[in-house]
Amino acid sequence: MNFVALRRKALGWFHQHREAKAWGLLGPGFVWLLLFFVAPILIMFAYSFMPRGEYGGVDSGFTFENYARFADPLYIGIVWRTLLDSVACTVICVLLGYPVAYVVARATKWRNVLMFLVVLPFWTSFLVRTFAMIFLLRDTGLINTLLADIGLESLDDPIIMLYTPFAVMLGLVYGFLPFMILPIYSSLEKLDLSLLEAAEVLGARPTARFLRITLPLSMPGVVAGSMLVFIPALGSFLTSDLLGGAKNVLIGNVVQAQFSTARNWPFGSALSFIVMALVLVAVMGYLRARDRGAELGAK
């Protein structure tokens, strides 16, 4: 065997060994996801086709009643309201998060301080932050007290903010805004500034430079942030439960109630999979439209 053949054989063994080692490193994570993600999803899928037990839980059998029950206008209205709130939350987070991410990405001296302020909410529990919103928005909370102190209102006739759609939207935006800022910041931070300098030399105005260079190149961060905000907002139930009250029920509240107080696990499982299907359809439709737009732009 000559040297070339021996070298090829050694390289082949090395690549095979490295690939096997890589699969070995993936093994623990794969087993974890299989046991605590795939298996529960499959169990819920099976439960969604089973009848409810007499005292809760599930009973043996097969039925489509749980999915047919979703056709009730009550649940369709709740899903529609949830979709609208999730889209509105995503749009507001983009409008608020993009300028913040832009400022942080362009900062030099204070960048670390600004990033610290962005991630600071993650240092506390989401539940604690939501309760803090209650102390701000309630009738005798900080906002109404300050307005009364400066003479804009009276505490006997405060502004009703808590247990309203406004409070729910404020809580959603407050909770998920950092998930929008961080991906956009990552895209803007990697932006090649020489492109902006070249555009400026060629006479492009600041608005044109932003619309033609900065915004298109930062769209991956906007898309990633939108997904990170839209999907959790669609399944959120804690914010609407604490800040919205009984009049502002989202689909996450319905699913949570089916698994807890109502003990109707089959219907809760069916609702979960319907919402999951809606999310997948929306995400796939958006990604397909984005790819078509990119193809048309390339042509």
XYZ file of C-alpha atoms in Angstrom, residues 103-104 106-117:
14
model
C -29.198 52.493 19.255
C -27.509 49.639 21.131
C -24.476 51.822 17.105
C -23.367 52.647 20.652
C -19.687 52.310 21.446
C -19.019 53.551 24.964
C -22.331 52.577 26.554
C -23.104 49.396 24.605
C -22.489 47.026 27.526
C -24.609 49.149 29.845
C -27.471 49.279 27.355
C -27.326 45.523 26.778
C -27.388 45.021 30.534
C -30.571 47.090 30.745
